[in-house]
Short mmCIF file of C-alpha atoms and ligand atoms in Angstrom, two decimals:
data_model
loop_
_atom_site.label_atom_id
_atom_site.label_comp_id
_atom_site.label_asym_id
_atom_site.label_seq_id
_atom_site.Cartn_x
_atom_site.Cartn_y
_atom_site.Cartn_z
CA UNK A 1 0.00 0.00 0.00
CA UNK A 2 1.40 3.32 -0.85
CA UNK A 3 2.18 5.38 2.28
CA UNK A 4 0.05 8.53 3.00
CA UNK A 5 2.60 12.18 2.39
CA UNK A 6 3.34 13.68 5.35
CA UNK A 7 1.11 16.29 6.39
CA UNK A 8 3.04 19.62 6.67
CA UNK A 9 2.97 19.29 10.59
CA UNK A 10 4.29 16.36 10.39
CA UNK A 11 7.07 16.98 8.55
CA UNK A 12 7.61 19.90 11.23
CA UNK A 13 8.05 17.32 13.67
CA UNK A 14 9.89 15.00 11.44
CA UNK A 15 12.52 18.39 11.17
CA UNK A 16 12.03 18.06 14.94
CA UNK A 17 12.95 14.93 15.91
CA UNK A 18 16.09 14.75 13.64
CA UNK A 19 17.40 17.80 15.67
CA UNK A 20 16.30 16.02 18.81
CA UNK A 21 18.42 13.25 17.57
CA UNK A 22 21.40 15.24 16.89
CA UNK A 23 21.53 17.53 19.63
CA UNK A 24 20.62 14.32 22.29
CA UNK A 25 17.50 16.61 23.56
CA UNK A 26 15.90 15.53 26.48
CA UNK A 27 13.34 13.51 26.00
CA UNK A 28 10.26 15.69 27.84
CA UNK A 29 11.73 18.22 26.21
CA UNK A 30 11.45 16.79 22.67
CA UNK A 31 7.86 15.56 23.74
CA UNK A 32 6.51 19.25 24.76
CA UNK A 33 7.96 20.57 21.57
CA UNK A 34 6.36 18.10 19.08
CA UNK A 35 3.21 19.65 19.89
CA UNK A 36 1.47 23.15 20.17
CA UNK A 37 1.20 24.25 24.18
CA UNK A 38 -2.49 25.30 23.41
CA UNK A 39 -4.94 26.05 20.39
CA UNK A 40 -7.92 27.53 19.97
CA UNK A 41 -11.07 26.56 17.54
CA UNK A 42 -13.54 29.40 17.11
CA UNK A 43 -16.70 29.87 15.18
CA UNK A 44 -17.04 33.66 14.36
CA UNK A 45 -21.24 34.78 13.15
CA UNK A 46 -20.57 37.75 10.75
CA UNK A 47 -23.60 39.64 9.53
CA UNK A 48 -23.25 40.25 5.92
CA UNK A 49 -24.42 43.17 3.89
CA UNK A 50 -27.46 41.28 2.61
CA UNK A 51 -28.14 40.63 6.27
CA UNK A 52 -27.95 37.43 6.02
CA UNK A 53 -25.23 35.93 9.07
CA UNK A 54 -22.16 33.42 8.31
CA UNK A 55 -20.54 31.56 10.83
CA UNK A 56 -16.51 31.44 10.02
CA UNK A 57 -13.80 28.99 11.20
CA UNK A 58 -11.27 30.10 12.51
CA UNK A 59 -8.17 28.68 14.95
CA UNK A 60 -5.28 30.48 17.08
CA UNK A 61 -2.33 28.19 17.55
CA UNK A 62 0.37 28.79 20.27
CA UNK A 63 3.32 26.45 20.22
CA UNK A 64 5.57 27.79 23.03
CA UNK A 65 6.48 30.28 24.81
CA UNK A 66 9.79 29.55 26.78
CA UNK A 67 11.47 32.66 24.99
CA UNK A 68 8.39 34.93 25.34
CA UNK A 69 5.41 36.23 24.44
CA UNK A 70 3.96 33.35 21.36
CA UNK A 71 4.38 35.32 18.50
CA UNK A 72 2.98 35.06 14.70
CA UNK A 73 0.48 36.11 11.97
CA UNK A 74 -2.87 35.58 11.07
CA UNK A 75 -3.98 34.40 7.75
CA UNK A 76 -6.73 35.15 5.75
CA UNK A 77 -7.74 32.18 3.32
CA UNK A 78 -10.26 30.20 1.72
CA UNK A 79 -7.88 26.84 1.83
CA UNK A 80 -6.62 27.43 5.65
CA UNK A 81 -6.43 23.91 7.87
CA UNK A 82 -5.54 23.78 11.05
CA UNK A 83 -2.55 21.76 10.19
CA UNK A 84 -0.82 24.12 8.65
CA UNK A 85 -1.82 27.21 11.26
CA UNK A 86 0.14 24.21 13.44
CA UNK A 87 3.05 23.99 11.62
CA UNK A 88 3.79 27.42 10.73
CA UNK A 89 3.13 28.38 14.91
CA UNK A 90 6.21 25.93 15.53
CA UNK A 91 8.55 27.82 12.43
CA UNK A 92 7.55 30.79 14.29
CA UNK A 93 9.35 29.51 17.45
CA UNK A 94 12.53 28.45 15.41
CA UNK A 95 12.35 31.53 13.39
CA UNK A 96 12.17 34.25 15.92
CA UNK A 97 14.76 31.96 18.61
CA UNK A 98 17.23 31.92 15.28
CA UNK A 99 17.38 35.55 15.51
CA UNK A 100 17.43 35.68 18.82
CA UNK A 101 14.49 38.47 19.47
CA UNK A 102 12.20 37.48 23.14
CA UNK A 103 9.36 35.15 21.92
CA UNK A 104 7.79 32.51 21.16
CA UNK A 105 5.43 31.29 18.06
CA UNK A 106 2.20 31.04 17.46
CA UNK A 107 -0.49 31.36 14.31
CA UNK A 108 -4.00 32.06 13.19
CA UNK A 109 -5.94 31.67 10.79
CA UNK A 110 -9.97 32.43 9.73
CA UNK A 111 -11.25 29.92 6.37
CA UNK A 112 -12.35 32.84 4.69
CA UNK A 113 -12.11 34.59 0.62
CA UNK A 114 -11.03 38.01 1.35
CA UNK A 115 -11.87 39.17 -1.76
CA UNK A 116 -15.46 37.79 -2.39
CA UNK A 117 -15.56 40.23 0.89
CA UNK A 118 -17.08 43.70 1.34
CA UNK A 119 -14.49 45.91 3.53
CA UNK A 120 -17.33 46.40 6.07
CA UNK A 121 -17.97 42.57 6.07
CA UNK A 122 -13.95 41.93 6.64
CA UNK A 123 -13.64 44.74 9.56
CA UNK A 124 -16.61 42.55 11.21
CA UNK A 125 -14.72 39.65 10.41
CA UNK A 126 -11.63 40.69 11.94
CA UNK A 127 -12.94 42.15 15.26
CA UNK A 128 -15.29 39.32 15.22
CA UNK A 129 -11.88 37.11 15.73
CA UNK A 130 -10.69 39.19 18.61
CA UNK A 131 -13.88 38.94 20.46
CA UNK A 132 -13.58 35.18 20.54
CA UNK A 133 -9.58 34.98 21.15
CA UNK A 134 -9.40 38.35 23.00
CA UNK A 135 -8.94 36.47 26.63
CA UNK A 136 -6.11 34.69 25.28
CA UNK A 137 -3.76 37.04 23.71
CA UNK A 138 -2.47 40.60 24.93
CA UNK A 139 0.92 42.60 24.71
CA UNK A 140 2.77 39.68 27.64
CA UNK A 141 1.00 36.13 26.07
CA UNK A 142 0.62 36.07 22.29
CA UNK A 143 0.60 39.72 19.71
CA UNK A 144 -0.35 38.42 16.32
CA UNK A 145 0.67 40.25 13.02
CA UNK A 146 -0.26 40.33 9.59
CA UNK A 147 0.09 37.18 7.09
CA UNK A 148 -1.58 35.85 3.84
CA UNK A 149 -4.11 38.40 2.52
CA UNK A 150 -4.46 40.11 6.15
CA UNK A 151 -2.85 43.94 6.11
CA UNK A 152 -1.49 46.88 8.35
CA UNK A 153 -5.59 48.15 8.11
CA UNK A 154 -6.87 44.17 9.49
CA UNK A 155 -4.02 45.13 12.34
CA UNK A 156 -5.78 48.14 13.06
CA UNK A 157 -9.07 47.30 13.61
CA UNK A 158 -8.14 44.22 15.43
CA UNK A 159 -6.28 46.52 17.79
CA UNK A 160 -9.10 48.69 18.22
CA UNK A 161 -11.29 45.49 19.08
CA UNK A 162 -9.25 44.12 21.46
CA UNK A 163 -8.30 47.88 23.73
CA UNK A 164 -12.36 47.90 23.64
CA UNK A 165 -12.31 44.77 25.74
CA UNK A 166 -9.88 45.84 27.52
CA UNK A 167 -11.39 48.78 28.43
CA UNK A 168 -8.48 51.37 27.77
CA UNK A 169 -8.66 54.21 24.46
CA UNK A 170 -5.48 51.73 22.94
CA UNK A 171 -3.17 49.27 23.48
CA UNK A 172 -1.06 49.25 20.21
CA UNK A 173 1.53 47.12 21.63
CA UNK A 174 -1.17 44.17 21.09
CA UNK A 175 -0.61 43.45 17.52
CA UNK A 176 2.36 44.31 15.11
CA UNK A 177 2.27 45.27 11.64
CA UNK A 178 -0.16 48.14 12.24
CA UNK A 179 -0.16 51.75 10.02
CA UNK A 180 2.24 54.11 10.72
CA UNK A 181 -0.23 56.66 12.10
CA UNK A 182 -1.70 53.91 15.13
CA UNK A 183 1.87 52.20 16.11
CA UNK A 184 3.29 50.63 13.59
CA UNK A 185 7.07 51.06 12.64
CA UNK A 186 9.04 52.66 10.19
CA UNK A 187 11.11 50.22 7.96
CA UNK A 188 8.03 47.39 8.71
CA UNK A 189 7.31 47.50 4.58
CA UNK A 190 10.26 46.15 3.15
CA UNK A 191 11.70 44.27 6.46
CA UNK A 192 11.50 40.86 5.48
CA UNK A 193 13.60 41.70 1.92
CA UNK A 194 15.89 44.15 3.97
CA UNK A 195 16.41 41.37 6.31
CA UNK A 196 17.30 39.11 3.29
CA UNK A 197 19.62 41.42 1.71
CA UNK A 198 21.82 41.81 4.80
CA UNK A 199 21.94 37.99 4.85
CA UNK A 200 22.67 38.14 1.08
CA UNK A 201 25.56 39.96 1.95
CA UNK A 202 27.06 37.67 4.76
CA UNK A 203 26.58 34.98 2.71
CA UNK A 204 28.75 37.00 0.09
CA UNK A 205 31.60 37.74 2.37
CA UNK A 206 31.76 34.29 3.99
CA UNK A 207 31.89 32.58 -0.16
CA UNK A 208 34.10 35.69 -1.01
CA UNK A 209 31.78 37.37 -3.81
CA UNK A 210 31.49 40.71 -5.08
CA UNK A 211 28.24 41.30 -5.02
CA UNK A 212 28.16 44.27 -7.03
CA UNK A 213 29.80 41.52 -9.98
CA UNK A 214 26.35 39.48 -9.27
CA UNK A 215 23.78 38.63 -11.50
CA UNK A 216 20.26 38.30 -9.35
CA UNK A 217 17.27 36.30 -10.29
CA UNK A 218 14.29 37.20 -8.43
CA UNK A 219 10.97 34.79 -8.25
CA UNK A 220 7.66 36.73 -7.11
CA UNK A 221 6.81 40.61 -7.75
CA UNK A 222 5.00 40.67 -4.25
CA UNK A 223 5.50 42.63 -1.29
CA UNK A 224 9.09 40.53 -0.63
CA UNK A 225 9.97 39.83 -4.48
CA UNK A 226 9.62 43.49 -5.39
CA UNK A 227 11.85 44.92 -2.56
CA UNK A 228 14.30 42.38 -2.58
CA UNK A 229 14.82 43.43 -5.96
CA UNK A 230 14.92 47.01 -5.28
CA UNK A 231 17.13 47.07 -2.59
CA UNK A 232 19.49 44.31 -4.03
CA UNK A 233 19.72 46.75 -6.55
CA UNK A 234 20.24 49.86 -5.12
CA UNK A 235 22.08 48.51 -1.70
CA UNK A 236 24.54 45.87 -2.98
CA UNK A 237 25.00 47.19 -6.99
CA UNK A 238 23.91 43.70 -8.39
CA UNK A 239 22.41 43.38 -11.76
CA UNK A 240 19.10 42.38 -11.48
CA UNK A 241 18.37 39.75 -14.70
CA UNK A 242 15.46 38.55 -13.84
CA UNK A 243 11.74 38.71 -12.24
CA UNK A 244 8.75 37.18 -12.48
CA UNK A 245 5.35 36.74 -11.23
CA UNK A 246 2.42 34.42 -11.24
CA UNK A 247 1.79 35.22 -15.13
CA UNK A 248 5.48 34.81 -15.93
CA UNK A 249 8.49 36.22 -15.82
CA UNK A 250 11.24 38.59 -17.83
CA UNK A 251 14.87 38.35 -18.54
CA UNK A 252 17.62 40.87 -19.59
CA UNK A 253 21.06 39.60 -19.61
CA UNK A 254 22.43 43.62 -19.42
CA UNK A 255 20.52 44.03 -16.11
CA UNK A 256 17.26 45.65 -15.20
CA UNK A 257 15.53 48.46 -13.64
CA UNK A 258 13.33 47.05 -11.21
CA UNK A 259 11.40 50.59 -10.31
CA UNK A 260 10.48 50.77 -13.76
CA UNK A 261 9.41 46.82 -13.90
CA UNK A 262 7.42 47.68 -10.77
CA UNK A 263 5.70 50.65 -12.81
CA UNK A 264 4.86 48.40 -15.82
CA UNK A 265 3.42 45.46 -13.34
CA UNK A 266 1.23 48.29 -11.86
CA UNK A 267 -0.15 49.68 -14.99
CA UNK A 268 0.07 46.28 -17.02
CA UNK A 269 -1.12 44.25 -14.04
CA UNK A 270 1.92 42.02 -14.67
CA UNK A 271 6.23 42.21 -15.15
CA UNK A 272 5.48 40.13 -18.90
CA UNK A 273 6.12 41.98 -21.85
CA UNK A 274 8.09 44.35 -20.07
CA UNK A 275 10.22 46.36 -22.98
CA UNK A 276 13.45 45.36 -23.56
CA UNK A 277 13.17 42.33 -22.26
CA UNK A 278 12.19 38.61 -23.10
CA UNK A 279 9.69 36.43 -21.71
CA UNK A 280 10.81 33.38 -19.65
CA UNK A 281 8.73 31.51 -17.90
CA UNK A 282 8.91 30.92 -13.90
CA UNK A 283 10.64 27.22 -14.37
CA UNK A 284 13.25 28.80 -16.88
CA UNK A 285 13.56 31.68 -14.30
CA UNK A 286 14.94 29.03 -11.63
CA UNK A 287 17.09 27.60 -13.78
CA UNK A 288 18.67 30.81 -15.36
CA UNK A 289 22.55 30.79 -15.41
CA UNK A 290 22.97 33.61 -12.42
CA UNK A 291 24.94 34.15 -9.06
CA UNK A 292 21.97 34.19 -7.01
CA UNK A 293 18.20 32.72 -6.91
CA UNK A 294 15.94 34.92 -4.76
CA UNK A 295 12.59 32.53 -4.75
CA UNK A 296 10.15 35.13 -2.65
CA UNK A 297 7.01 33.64 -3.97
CA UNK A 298 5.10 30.08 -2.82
CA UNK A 299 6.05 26.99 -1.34
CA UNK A 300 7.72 24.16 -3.25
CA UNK A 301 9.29 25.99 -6.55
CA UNK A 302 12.32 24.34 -6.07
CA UNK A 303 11.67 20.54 -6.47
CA UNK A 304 13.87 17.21 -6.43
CA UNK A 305 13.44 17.87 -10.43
CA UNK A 306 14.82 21.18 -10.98
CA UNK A 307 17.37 21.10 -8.20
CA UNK A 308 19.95 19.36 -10.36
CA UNK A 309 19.98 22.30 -12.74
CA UNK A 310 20.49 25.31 -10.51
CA UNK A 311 23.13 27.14 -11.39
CA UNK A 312 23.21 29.99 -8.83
CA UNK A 313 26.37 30.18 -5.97
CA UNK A 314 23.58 31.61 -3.23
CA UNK A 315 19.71 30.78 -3.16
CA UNK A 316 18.13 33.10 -0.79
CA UNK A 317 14.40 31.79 0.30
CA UNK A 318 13.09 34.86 1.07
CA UNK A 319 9.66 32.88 0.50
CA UNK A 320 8.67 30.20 3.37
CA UNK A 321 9.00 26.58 2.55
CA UNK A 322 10.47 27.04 -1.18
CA UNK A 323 12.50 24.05 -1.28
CA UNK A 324 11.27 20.74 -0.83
CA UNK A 325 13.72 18.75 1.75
CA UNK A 326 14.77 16.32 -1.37
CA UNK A 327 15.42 19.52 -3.49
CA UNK A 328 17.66 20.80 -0.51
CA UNK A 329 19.67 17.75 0.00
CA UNK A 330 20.57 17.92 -3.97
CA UNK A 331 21.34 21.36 -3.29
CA UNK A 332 23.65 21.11 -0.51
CA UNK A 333 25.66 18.11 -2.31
CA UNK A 334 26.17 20.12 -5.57
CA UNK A 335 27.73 22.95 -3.39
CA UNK A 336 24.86 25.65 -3.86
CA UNK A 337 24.71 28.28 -0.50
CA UNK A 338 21.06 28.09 0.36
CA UNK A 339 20.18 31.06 3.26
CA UNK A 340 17.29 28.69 4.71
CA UNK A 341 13.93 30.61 4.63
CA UNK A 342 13.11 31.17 8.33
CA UNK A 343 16.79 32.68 8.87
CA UNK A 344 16.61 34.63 5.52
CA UNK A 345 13.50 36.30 5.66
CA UNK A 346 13.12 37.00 9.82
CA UNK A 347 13.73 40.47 8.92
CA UNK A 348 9.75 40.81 9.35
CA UNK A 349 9.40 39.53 12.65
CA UNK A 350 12.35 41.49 14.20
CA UNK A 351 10.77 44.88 13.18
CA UNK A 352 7.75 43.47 14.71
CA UNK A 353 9.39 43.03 17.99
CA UNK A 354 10.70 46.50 17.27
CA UNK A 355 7.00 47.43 16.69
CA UNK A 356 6.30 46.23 19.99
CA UNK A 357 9.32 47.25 21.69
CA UNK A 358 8.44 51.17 20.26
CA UNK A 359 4.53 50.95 21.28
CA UNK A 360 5.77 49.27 25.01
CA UNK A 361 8.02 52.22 25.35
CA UNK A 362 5.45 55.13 23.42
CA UNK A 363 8.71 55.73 21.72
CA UNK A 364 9.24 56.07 18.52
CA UNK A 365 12.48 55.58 16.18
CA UNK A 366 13.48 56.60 13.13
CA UNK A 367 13.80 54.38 9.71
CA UNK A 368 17.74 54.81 10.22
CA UNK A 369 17.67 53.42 13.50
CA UNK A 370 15.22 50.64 12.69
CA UNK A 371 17.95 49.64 9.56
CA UNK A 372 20.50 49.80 11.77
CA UNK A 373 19.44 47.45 14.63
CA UNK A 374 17.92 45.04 11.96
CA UNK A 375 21.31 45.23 10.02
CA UNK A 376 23.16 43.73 13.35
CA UNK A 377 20.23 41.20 14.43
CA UNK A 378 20.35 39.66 10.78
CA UNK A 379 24.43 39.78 10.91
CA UNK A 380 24.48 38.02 14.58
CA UNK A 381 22.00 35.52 13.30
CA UNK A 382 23.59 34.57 10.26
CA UNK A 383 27.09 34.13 11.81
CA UNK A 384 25.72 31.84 14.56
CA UNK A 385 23.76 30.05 12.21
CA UNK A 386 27.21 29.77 10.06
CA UNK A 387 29.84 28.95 12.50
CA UNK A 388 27.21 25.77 13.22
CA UNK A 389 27.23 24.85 9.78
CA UNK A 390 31.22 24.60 9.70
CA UNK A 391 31.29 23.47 12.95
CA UNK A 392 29.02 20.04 12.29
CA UNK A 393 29.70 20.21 8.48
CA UNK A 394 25.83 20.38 8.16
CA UNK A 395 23.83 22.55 6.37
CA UNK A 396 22.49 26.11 6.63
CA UNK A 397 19.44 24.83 7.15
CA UNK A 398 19.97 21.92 9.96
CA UNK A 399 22.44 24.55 11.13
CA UNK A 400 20.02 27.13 11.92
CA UNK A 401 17.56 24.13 13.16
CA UNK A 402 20.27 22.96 15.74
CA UNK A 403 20.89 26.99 16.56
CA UNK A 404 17.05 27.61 17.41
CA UNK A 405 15.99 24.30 19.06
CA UNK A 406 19.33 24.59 21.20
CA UNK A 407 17.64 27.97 22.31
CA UNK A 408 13.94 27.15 23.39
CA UNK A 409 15.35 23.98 24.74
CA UNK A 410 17.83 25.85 27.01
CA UNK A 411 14.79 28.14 27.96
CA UNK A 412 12.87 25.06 29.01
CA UNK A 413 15.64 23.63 31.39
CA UNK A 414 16.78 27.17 32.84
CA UNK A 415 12.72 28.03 33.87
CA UNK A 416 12.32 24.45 35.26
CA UNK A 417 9.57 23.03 32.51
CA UNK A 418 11.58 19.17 32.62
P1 NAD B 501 2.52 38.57 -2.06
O1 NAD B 501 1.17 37.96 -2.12
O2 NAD B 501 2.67 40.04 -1.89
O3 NAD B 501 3.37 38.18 -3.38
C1 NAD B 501 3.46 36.89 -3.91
C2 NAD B 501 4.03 37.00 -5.32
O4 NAD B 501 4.23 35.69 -5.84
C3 NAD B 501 3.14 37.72 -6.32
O5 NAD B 501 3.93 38.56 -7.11
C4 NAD B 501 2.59 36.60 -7.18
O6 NAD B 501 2.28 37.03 -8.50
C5 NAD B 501 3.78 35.66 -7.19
N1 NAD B 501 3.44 34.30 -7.56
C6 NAD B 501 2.33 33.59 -7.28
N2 NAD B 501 2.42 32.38 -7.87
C7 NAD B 501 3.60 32.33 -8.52
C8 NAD B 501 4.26 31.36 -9.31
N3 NAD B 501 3.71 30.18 -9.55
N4 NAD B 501 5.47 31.67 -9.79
C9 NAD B 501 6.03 32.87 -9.55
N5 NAD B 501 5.46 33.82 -8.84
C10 NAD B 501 4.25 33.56 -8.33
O7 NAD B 501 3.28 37.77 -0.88
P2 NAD B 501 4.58 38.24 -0.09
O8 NAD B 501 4.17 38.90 1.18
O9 NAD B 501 5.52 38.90 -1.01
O10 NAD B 501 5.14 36.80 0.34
C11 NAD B 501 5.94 36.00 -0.53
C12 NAD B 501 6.55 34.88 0.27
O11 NAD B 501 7.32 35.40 1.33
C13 NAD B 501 5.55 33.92 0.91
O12 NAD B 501 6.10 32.63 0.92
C14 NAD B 501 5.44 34.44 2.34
O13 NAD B 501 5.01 33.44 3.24
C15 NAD B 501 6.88 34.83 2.57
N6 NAD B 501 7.07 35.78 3.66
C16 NAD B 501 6.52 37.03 3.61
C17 NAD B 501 6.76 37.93 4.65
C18 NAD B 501 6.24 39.33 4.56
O14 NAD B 501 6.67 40.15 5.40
N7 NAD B 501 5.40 39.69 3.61
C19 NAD B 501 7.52 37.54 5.76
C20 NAD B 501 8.06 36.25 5.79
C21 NAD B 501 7.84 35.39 4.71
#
């Protein structure tokens, strides 16, 4: 009988448990962190603009807390499960323990379609979350964020929901990713690809690159494709080849302007057929001939089949989950530097616990400052997370594994939990 494919929790364990192995982890310890501390199944009654009411799923997941407050987004989509809420509240403890900021993860999620959704119907949605998770989160036990298809406006009125119940005019430090004007932080935009860049360029000292000889392949014209390009560009000098995004993508050996490719997406609705420049499409982007791959996109692009013909020095998963774990082991053995995805792009979550730090404090910092102290969290991280690597002669990614589960564990034993 063929056997069933892991479920993506269960591969999150399955990561687990070979870092147990490796780093001898206690066994109680191993057992709490195979599974979320608590989670939370809610039915939320909407009215609708026809009047009529809908009751919405949703869940809260909180996986642990030994290194703080849980910490992690909430998603807005039609296909949500609670397995995967589950699995991406325990990436949220490695990812924000591998950059060493004070929490813990956690997750949400509501099974809704956004955009078959009236803005009135979506603020009623999103308050109408708070009011059934409200007890269990605040500013010390668990401040969501944004995620899929939820935004800095979502942020807001879930803040205002939850100060409500709380019975003060606002508590901003709540919930990260807010608008500027209610708490949120400068530099939160472009954090995550920020965050990449700087580990772009460790990753270019430590191999000894020039990165402003590099040619740059970027996959995904989102929120994290679009300013990794940017600021690759206009931070590190490298010649941006190629983009793409779910239509397609463009190449131009002589380098391209990705302001102006951002201008033609926005008034084309897409980067194809961007002047001087050909179409490729997004499997031929992957496999271009460049110094690095930037996939910033979906899950799984880079498969046990197209693995063998990469050709970039540096892969940078700005996106989460990019590479399947037989694509990464073909990666590692044909020599290819891959900046594993919850190291490379944790440049969101540290301005969030800047966010929160700022709205704690009712102090606010400038963009400089927020560059700055991201700059030398992403540089810390990604020399820990190296010296690992060359220490075990493992890879980034089991290296940055070892680095975070090392962490929470140690949290565990030093507040008495085994
Ligand atoms: P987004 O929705 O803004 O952008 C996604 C982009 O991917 C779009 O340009 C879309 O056209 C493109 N795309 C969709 N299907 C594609 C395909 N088959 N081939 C190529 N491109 C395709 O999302 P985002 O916020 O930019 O997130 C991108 C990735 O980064 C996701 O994996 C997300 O989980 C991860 N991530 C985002 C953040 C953040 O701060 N936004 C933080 C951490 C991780």
């Amino acid at each position: 009988m063929d056997k069933k494919p892991m479920s993506l929790f269960e591969s999150a364990q399955a990561q687990l448990d070979e870092v147990a192995s490796i780093l001898h982890l206690d066994s109680g310890i191993h057992a709490i962190l195979r599974e979320p501390i608590r989670e939370f199944h809610v039915s939320i009654p909407v009215r609708l603009d026809d009047g009529r009411t809908k009751v919405f799923k949703g869940f809260r997941v909180q996986h642990n807390n030994a290194r703080g407050p849980f910490k992690g987004g909430i998603r807005f989509h039609p296909d949500e499960t609670i397995d995967t809420i589950r699995a991406l509240a325990a990436w949220m403890t490695w990812k924000c323990a591998v950059v060493d900021i004070p929490f813990g993860g956690g997750k949400g999620g509501v099974i809704c379609n956004p955009k078959e959704m009236s803005s009135g119907e979506l603020e009623r949605l999103s308050r109408g979350y708070i009011d059934a998770i409200w007890e269990f989160i605040g500013p010390d036990r668990d401040i969501p964020a944004p995620d899929v298809y939820t935004n800095p406006q979502i942020m807001g009125w879930m803040m205002d929901e939850y100060s409500k119940f709380k019975g003060y005019c606002c508590i901003p430090e709540v919930i990260t990713g807010k608008p500027l004007a209610i708490g949120g932080s400068p530099g939160r935009g472009d954090a995550t690809s920020r965050g990449g860049v700087y580990a772009i360029i460790e990753a270019a000292k430590h191999l000894n690159i020039d990165l402003s000889a590099t040619t740059v392949a970027v996959q995904g014209c989102g929120n994290v494709g679009s300013n990794t390009a940017v600021l690759m560009h206009e931070i590190t000098g490298s010649k941006i080849v190629a983009i793409s995004d779910s239509k397609g993508g463009i190449y131009n050996r002589q380098g391209l302007d990705p302001r102006q490719v951002l201008q033609h997406k926005i008034k084309t609705g897409s980067v194809i057929n961007f002047p001087q420049a050909e179409n490729v499409s997004n499997e031929e982007l992957v496999e271009l001939k460049v110094d690095i791959l930037c996939p910033a996109a979906l899950e799984k692009m880079i498969t046990e089949k197209n693995a063998p013909r990469i050709r970039a020095k540096i892969v940078a998963e700005l996106a989460n989950g990019p590479t399947t774990p037989e694509a990464s082991e073909v990666l590692y053995h044909n020599g290819v530097f891959v900046i594993p995805d919850f190291l490379c792009n944790a440049g969101g979550v540290t301005v969030s616990y800047f966010e929160w730090v700022q709205c704690l404090h009712k102090c606010y910092w400038e963009e400089e400052e927020v560059y700055q102290r991201l700059g030398k969290n992403m540089r810390k991280a990604f020399q820990a997370v190296l010296a690992e690597s060359l220490k075990r002669k493992v890879s980034m990614r089991l290296a940055a594994y070892i680095v975070a589960v090392a962490r929470v564990a140690e949290a565990m034993k030093l507040r008495g939990w085994v």
